[in-house]
Amino acid sequence: MAGTDRGAWSSRLGFILAAAGSAVGLGNIWGFPTQVGQGGGAAFVLVYLMCVALICAPIMVAEVAIGRRAQRDPVTAFRVIRPGTAWWLTGLLGVLAGVGILSFYAVIAGWTVAYIWFTATGAVTGGQQAFGEFFTAFVSNVPVIIGLTLLVLGTTASIIVAGVHGGIERVTKLLMPVLIGLLLLLAIRAVTLPGAENGLAYYMRPDMSRIWDIGVLNAALGQAFFSLSLGMGAMITYGSYLSRRETIGTAVIWVVVLDTGIALLAGFIIFPAGFSIPGFDPATGGPGLIFTVLPRLFATLPGGHLFGAAFFILLAMAALTSTISLLEVPVAHLIDAHGWSRPRAVLVVTGATAVLAIPSALSNGAVPFFTSLPGLGMGFLDLMALIWNNFALPIGGLFVALFVGWAWRIDGALEELQAEGASFPMPAVWGGLLRYVCPIAIGLIIVFTFRAAFGG
Ligand code: PHE
């Protein structure tokens, strides 16, 4: 069924590397600590881990199974498995989310590229305040930010015209161990700083009263979907390049453990390092949290310029393996469903994303409209993150769970998961989570979030 020109991963490791490359990115190292800081610390971490284990891991299995069965882009995949139904709209939501997320993701990836230079050259010196002021001035320099955003989009596009295979597998194979090694070193340094114990307590001792805070629940759910690249068809697309000889269950466990481990590790750097600074408040850092805490940490380390530059190079590369997967979803759709050539699809989607990225790039500039949207009190970039991460991705996941649980049905999906004698752990538990727990939990969180936002 699969066209021979669609390409495929070279092995299961190839899939794990590509999927991990998609999952591990800004979501882990920038997004997770930022959200923990805004969600009040350890309570957020606890809710996040529950979302990952009970909701997201089962949905990742479902997405990969859909992709591998259909061997098509996310829109066509639903049509192949259940022809003549409206389920394909789930895939379309994913295609739109790919463009939406990439449009603000590229802006932040651009910041990391600039910080390679800033840390290497020791551009900032002085106390915490100096680092904060430097960041604020940097992100308000709109022409530079737009240039960096276009650089990120252009690099992503130029890699993707050649197809997603080969390249990302090799980059990720090298990237993951080095990234984990460097994060471990930094974590060891951070937890031994004076005052680090306050950061550890903040990060690990949950304030139980916040566990049922609907804002925390929604933020944790959205963050889990975002970090694991779920709810928008990225894993359907990557699963469609996976051969039937490979075992999906173990591959997914690997990706989930790697992604979650790296996010947790980032927290063990940011919070101990942050709380070692007198007067530090994790909630006020906003999207600049890691860009103010980390460069200051590097500045205090022997050889810190080198460490810092290496860190931001790795982060930029991790972001790139994620932007590749974001762009690949709409591109694969235009190729598979509309017969476009790959270069044409890449050109058109990248162009559209660049246009949508401009207001996000303006979000910290001098034009008040974009920095604080009338009636919303938030910048354009924050609005994008809210729409796509907190709502579009969980809603996409909800429909994936309903589709596999009730339309394709667990038995049909298990046939795919256990193809060619592959083992799949606890099929009944997986089925129960997907049919009942995922839809009910996501549905309740979305409904209560709306009620909290619009009164009632
Ligand atoms: N998971 C990526 C990250 O953590 C972002 C992403 C989201 C990539 C959705 C693809 C799809 O950085």
mmCIF file of C-alpha atoms in Angstrom, residues 250-410:
data_model
loop_
_atom_site.group_PDB
_atom_site.id
_atom_site.type_symbol
_atom_site.label_atom_id
_atom_site.label_comp_id
_atom_site.label_asym_id
_atom_site.label_seq_id
_atom_site.Cartn_x
_atom_site.Cartn_y
_atom_site.Cartn_z
ATOM 1 C CA THR A 250 8.869 -0.608 23.443
ATOM 2 C CA ALA A 251 9.663 2.217 21.038
ATOM 3 C CA VAL A 252 7.019 4.421 22.668
ATOM 4 C CA ILE A 253 8.241 3.625 26.178
ATOM 5 C CA TRP A 254 11.711 4.742 25.149
ATOM 6 C CA VAL A 255 10.514 8.027 23.736
ATOM 7 C CA VAL A 256 8.298 8.836 26.738
ATOM 8 C CA VAL A 257 11.031 8.032 29.272
ATOM 9 C CA LEU A 258 13.680 10.024 27.390
ATOM 10 C CA ASP A 259 11.460 13.058 26.939
ATOM 11 C CA THR A 260 10.191 13.115 30.517
ATOM 12 C CA GLY A 261 13.639 12.435 31.946
ATOM 13 C CA ILE A 262 15.155 15.355 30.056
ATOM 14 C CA ALA A 263 12.384 17.733 31.172
ATOM 15 C CA LEU A 264 12.811 16.709 34.816
ATOM 16 C CA LEU A 265 16.566 17.129 34.501
ATOM 17 C CA ALA A 266 16.126 20.669 33.199
ATOM 18 C CA GLY A 267 14.152 21.483 36.352
ATOM 19 C CA PHE A 268 17.006 20.176 38.488
ATOM 20 C CA ILE A 269 19.177 22.844 36.870
ATOM 21 C CA ILE A 270 16.873 25.854 36.709
ATOM 22 C CA PHE A 271 15.309 25.797 40.187
ATOM 23 C CA PRO A 272 18.385 25.116 42.334
ATOM 24 C CA ALA A 273 20.365 27.624 40.247
ATOM 25 C CA GLY A 274 17.515 30.137 40.379
ATOM 26 C CA PHE A 275 16.918 29.891 44.120
ATOM 27 C CA SER A 276 20.640 30.360 44.758
ATOM 28 C CA ILE A 277 20.042 33.951 43.583
ATOM 29 C CA PRO A 278 18.751 36.187 46.401
ATOM 30 C CA GLY A 279 15.189 37.391 45.796
ATOM 31 C CA PHE A 280 14.547 34.933 42.954
ATOM 32 C CA ASP A 281 10.877 34.426 42.063
ATOM 33 C CA PRO A 282 10.269 31.566 39.584
ATOM 34 C CA ALA A 283 6.820 32.885 38.673
ATOM 35 C CA THR A 284 7.929 36.239 37.291
ATOM 36 C CA GLY A 285 10.516 34.884 34.850
ATOM 37 C CA GLY A 286 7.926 34.063 32.190
ATOM 38 C CA PRO A 287 9.327 32.915 28.861
ATOM 39 C CA GLY A 288 12.651 34.494 29.775
ATOM 40 C CA LEU A 289 13.256 32.237 32.787
ATOM 41 C CA ILE A 290 15.924 29.988 31.286
ATOM 42 C CA PHE A 291 17.499 32.852 29.337
ATOM 43 C CA THR A 292 18.197 34.773 32.511
ATOM 44 C CA VAL A 293 18.994 31.972 34.980
ATOM 45 C CA LEU A 294 21.223 29.832 32.775
ATOM 46 C CA PRO A 295 23.552 32.485 31.301
ATOM 47 C CA ARG A 296 24.167 33.696 34.845
ATOM 48 C CA LEU A 297 24.971 30.133 35.942
ATOM 49 C CA PHE A 298 27.418 29.813 33.051
ATOM 50 C CA ALA A 299 29.050 33.114 33.947
ATOM 51 C CA THR A 300 29.933 31.726 37.385
ATOM 52 C CA LEU A 301 31.462 28.487 36.079
ATOM 53 C CA PRO A 302 35.098 27.967 35.166
ATOM 54 C CA GLY A 303 35.097 27.631 31.378
ATOM 55 C CA GLY A 304 31.502 28.842 31.475
ATOM 56 C CA HIS A 305 31.665 30.496 28.048
ATOM 57 C CA LEU A 306 32.377 27.159 26.503
ATOM 58 C CA PHE A 307 29.778 25.305 28.529
ATOM 59 C CA GLY A 308 27.210 27.951 27.774
ATOM 60 C CA ALA A 309 27.862 27.985 24.062
ATOM 61 C CA ALA A 310 27.814 24.170 23.950
ATOM 62 C CA PHE A 311 24.536 24.158 25.854
ATOM 63 C CA PHE A 312 22.799 26.592 23.525
ATOM 64 C CA ILE A 313 24.177 24.802 20.440
ATOM 65 C CA LEU A 314 22.655 21.565 21.731
ATOM 66 C CA LEU A 315 19.385 23.296 22.576
ATOM 67 C CA ALA A 316 19.196 24.862 19.113
ATOM 68 C CA MET A 317 19.820 21.461 17.546
ATOM 69 C CA ALA A 318 17.178 19.830 19.738
ATOM 70 C CA ALA A 319 14.777 22.582 18.672
ATOM 71 C CA LEU A 320 15.653 21.935 15.028
ATOM 72 C CA THR A 321 14.794 18.219 15.219
ATOM 73 C CA SER A 322 11.424 19.376 16.618
ATOM 74 C CA THR A 323 10.757 22.078 14.004
ATOM 75 C CA ILE A 324 11.484 19.442 11.357
ATOM 76 C CA SER A 325 8.656 17.281 12.698
ATOM 77 C CA LEU A 326 6.314 20.278 12.969
ATOM 78 C CA LEU A 327 6.886 21.219 9.339
ATOM 79 C CA GLU A 328 6.754 17.605 8.158
ATOM 80 C CA VAL A 329 3.104 17.152 9.186
ATOM 81 C CA PRO A 330 1.576 19.768 6.828
ATOM 82 C CA VAL A 331 4.162 18.936 4.153
ATOM 83 C CA ALA A 332 3.366 15.203 4.256
ATOM 84 C CA HIS A 333 -0.310 16.092 4.028
ATOM 85 C CA LEU A 334 0.100 18.197 0.882
ATOM 86 C CA ILE A 335 2.217 15.459 -0.708
ATOM 87 C CA ASP A 336 0.059 12.452 0.232
ATOM 88 C CA ALA A 337 -3.400 13.955 -0.054
ATOM 89 C CA HIS A 338 -2.977 16.565 -2.753
ATOM 90 C CA GLY A 339 -0.160 15.124 -4.817
ATOM 91 C CA TRP A 340 2.137 18.150 -4.439
ATOM 92 C CA SER A 341 5.848 17.811 -4.991
ATOM 93 C CA ARG A 342 7.939 17.964 -1.825
ATOM 94 C CA PRO A 343 9.741 21.213 -2.745
ATOM 95 C CA ARG A 344 6.473 22.976 -3.543
ATOM 96 C CA ALA A 345 4.854 21.799 -0.301
ATOM 97 C CA VAL A 346 7.866 22.905 1.729
ATOM 98 C CA LEU A 347 7.976 26.305 0.076
ATOM 99 C CA VAL A 348 4.288 27.089 0.535
ATOM 100 C CA VAL A 349 4.023 25.871 4.147
ATOM 101 C CA THR A 350 7.224 27.629 5.190
ATOM 102 C CA GLY A 351 6.024 30.858 3.588
ATOM 103 C CA ALA A 352 2.669 30.703 5.368
ATOM 104 C CA THR A 353 4.351 29.927 8.680
ATOM 105 C CA ALA A 354 6.751 32.840 8.265
ATOM 106 C CA VAL A 355 3.842 35.243 7.806
ATOM 107 C CA LEU A 356 2.114 33.918 10.912
ATOM 108 C CA ALA A 357 5.402 34.118 12.842
ATOM 109 C CA ILE A 358 5.771 37.884 12.364
ATOM 110 C CA PRO A 359 3.239 38.949 15.034
ATOM 111 C CA SER A 360 4.842 36.502 17.479
ATOM 112 C CA ALA A 361 8.235 38.002 16.712
ATOM 113 C CA LEU A 362 6.697 41.415 17.446
ATOM 114 C CA SER A 363 5.370 40.248 20.810
ATOM 115 C CA ASN A 364 8.132 41.852 22.828
ATOM 116 C CA GLY A 365 8.680 44.851 20.591
ATOM 117 C CA ALA A 366 7.528 48.431 20.742
ATOM 118 C CA VAL A 367 4.071 48.058 19.173
ATOM 119 C CA PRO A 368 1.632 47.787 22.094
ATOM 120 C CA PHE A 369 -0.983 45.953 20.020
ATOM 121 C CA PHE A 370 1.166 42.810 19.721
ATOM 122 C CA THR A 371 2.690 42.923 23.193
ATOM 123 C CA SER A 372 -0.693 43.095 24.885
ATOM 124 C CA LEU A 373 -3.629 42.217 22.676
ATOM 125 C CA PRO A 374 -6.674 44.403 23.335
ATOM 126 C CA GLY A 375 -9.124 42.704 25.657
ATOM 127 C CA LEU A 376 -6.849 39.734 26.262
ATOM 128 C CA GLY A 377 -3.992 41.244 28.215
ATOM 129 C CA MET A 378 -1.439 38.909 26.696
ATOM 130 C CA GLY A 379 1.028 39.102 23.843
ATOM 131 C CA PHE A 380 0.509 37.420 20.486
ATOM 132 C CA LEU A 381 3.105 34.718 21.183
ATOM 133 C CA ASP A 382 1.446 33.802 24.486
ATOM 134 C CA LEU A 383 -1.915 33.663 22.745
ATOM 135 C CA MET A 384 -0.541 31.264 20.124
ATOM 136 C CA ALA A 385 0.965 29.029 22.802
ATOM 137 C CA LEU A 386 -2.339 29.053 24.688
ATOM 138 C CA ILE A 387 -4.519 28.222 21.677
ATOM 139 C CA TRP A 388 -2.362 25.458 20.278
ATOM 140 C CA ASN A 389 -0.772 23.878 23.348
ATOM 141 C CA ASN A 390 -3.538 24.153 25.909
ATOM 142 C CA PHE A 391 -6.488 23.522 23.625
ATOM 143 C CA ALA A 392 -5.735 22.265 20.101
ATOM 144 C CA LEU A 393 -3.312 19.514 21.144
ATOM 145 C CA PRO A 394 -5.420 18.007 23.972
ATOM 146 C CA ILE A 395 -8.514 18.195 21.762
ATOM 147 C CA GLY A 396 -6.606 16.453 18.957
ATOM 148 C CA GLY A 397 -5.552 13.802 21.495
ATOM 149 C CA LEU A 398 -9.121 13.424 22.676
ATOM 150 C CA PHE A 399 -10.264 12.611 19.149
ATOM 151 C CA VAL A 400 -7.370 10.186 18.615
ATOM 152 C CA ALA A 401 -8.383 8.349 21.798
ATOM 153 C CA LEU A 402 -12.041 8.254 20.758
ATOM 154 C CA PHE A 403 -11.124 7.140 17.255
ATOM 155 C CA VAL A 404 -8.914 4.245 18.311
ATOM 156 C CA GLY A 405 -11.026 3.282 21.322
ATOM 157 C CA TRP A 406 -14.461 3.416 19.716
ATOM 158 C CA ALA A 407 -14.218 3.631 15.904
ATOM 159 C CA TRP A 408 -11.181 1.595 14.895
ATOM 160 C CA ARG A 409 -11.636 -0.254 18.226
ATOM 161 C CA ILE A 410 -9.017 -1.727 20.518
#
